[in-house]
Short mmCIF file of C-alpha atoms in Angstrom, two decimals:
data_model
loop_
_atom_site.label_atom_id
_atom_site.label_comp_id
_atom_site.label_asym_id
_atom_site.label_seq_id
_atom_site.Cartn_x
_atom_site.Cartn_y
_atom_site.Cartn_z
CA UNK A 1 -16.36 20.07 62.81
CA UNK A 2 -17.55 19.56 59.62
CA UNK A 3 -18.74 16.18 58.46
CA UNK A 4 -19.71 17.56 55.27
CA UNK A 5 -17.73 18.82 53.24
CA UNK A 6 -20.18 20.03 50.51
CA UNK A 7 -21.81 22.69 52.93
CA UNK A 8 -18.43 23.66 54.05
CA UNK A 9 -17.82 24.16 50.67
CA UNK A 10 -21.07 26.14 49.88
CA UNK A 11 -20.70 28.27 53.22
CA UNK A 12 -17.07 29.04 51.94
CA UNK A 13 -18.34 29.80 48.21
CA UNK A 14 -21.14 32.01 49.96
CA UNK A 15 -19.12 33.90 52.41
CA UNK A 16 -16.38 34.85 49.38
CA UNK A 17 -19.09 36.16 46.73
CA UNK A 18 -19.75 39.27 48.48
CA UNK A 19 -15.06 39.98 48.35
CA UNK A 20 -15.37 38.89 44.70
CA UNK A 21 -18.78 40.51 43.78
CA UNK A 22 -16.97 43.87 45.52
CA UNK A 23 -13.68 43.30 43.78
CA UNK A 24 -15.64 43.17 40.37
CA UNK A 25 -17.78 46.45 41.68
CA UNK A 26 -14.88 48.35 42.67
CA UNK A 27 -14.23 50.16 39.12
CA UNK A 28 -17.51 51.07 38.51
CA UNK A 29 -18.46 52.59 41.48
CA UNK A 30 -18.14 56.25 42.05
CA UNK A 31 -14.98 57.86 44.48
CA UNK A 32 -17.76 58.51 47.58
CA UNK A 33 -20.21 55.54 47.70
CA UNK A 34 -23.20 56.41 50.19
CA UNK A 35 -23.20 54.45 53.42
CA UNK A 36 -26.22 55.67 55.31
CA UNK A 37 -29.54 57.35 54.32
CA UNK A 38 -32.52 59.43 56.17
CA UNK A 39 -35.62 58.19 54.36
CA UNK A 40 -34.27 58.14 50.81
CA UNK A 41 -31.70 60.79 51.18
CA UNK A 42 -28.22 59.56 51.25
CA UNK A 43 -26.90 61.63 54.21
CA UNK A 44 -23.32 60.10 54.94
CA UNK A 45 -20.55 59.23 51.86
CA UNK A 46 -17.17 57.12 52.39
CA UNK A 47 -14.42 56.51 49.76
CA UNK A 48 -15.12 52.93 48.17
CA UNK A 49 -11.83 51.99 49.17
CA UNK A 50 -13.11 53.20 53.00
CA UNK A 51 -12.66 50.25 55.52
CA UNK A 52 -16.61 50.36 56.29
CA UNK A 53 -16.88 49.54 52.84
CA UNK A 54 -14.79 46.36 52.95
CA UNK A 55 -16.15 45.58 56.18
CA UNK A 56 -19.56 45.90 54.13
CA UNK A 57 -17.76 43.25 51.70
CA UNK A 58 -16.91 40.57 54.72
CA UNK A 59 -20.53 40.29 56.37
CA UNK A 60 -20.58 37.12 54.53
CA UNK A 61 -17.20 35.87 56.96
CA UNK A 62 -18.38 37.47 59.56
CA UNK A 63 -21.83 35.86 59.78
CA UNK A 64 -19.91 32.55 59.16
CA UNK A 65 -17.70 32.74 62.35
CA UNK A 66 -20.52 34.08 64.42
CA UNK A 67 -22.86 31.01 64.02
CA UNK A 68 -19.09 28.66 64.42
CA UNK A 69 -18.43 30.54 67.39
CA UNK A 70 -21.88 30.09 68.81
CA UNK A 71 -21.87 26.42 68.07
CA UNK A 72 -18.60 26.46 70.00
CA UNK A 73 -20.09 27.96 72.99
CA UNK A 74 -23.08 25.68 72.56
CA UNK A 75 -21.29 22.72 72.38
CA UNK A 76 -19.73 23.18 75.41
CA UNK A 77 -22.56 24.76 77.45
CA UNK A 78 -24.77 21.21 76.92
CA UNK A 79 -22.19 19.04 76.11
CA UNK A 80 -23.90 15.54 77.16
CA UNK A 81 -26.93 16.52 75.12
CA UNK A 82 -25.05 16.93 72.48
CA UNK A 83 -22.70 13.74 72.38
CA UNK A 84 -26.20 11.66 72.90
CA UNK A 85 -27.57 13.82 69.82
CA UNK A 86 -24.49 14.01 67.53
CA UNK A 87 -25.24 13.17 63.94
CA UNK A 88 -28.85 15.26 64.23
CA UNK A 89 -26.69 18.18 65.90
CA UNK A 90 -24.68 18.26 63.01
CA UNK A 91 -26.87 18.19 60.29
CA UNK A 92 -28.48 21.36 61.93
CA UNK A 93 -25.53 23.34 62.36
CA UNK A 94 -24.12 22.47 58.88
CA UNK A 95 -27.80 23.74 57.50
CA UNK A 96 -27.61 26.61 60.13
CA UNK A 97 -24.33 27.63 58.93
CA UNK A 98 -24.75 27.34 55.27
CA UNK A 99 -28.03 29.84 55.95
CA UNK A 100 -26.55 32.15 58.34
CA UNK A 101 -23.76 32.44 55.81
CA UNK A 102 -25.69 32.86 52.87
CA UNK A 103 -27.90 35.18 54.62
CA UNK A 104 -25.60 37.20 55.39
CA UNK A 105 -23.43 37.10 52.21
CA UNK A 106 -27.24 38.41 50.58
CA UNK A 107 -26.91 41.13 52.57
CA UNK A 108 -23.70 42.43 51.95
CA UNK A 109 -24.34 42.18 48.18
CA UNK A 110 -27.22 43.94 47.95
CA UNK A 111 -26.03 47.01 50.15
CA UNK A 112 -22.91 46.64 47.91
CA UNK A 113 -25.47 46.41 44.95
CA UNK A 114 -27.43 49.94 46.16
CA UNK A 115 -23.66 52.05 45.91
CA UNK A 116 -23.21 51.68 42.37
#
């Protein structure tokens, strides 16, 4: 799928930092982190070992296999246009992966960034 292996690599780098950066958070953030606010009121608390707090931690995988998965779909939904096109439609889904990915890995680091 992936004919290079650098933005593999940096979409594998990217989708870890947010499970490392929460690893290295993990002892200096308080028992109840908050996990929603009204305005700037934190409303709703979970334990920062809570699963919505690791799934908070993942959005980095997770936005990596959604743009994989729809690539898959794609792939097959326009199949000839895509074995005529097939060095261009890579280098846009590599790129589109690596930002997707990053993106999302962004995300997850600031929100883990706002609990401590």
């Amino acid at each position: 799928m992936f004919k290079n292996k650098i933005t593999f690599s940096l979409s594998a780098v990217a989708a870890t930092a947010p499970v490392l950066f929460y690893m290295y958070l993990y002892r200096r953030m308080p028992d109840f982190v908050p996990v929603h606010y009204d305005g700037a009121v934190a409303d709703r608390f979970a334990l920062k070992g809570s699963y919505e707090i690791i799934m908070i931690s993942l959005l980095g995988w997770l936005g990596f296999g959604m743009i994989k998965l729809l690539q898959l779909l794609l792939r097959r939904l326009f199949l000839r246009s895509y074995i005529e096109n097939l060095a261009v439609v890579h280098r846009v889904w590599n790129a589109a992966t690596l930002l997707v990915t990053a993106g999302f890995s962004v995300l997850a680091i600031y929100t883990l960034l706002a609990m401590v």
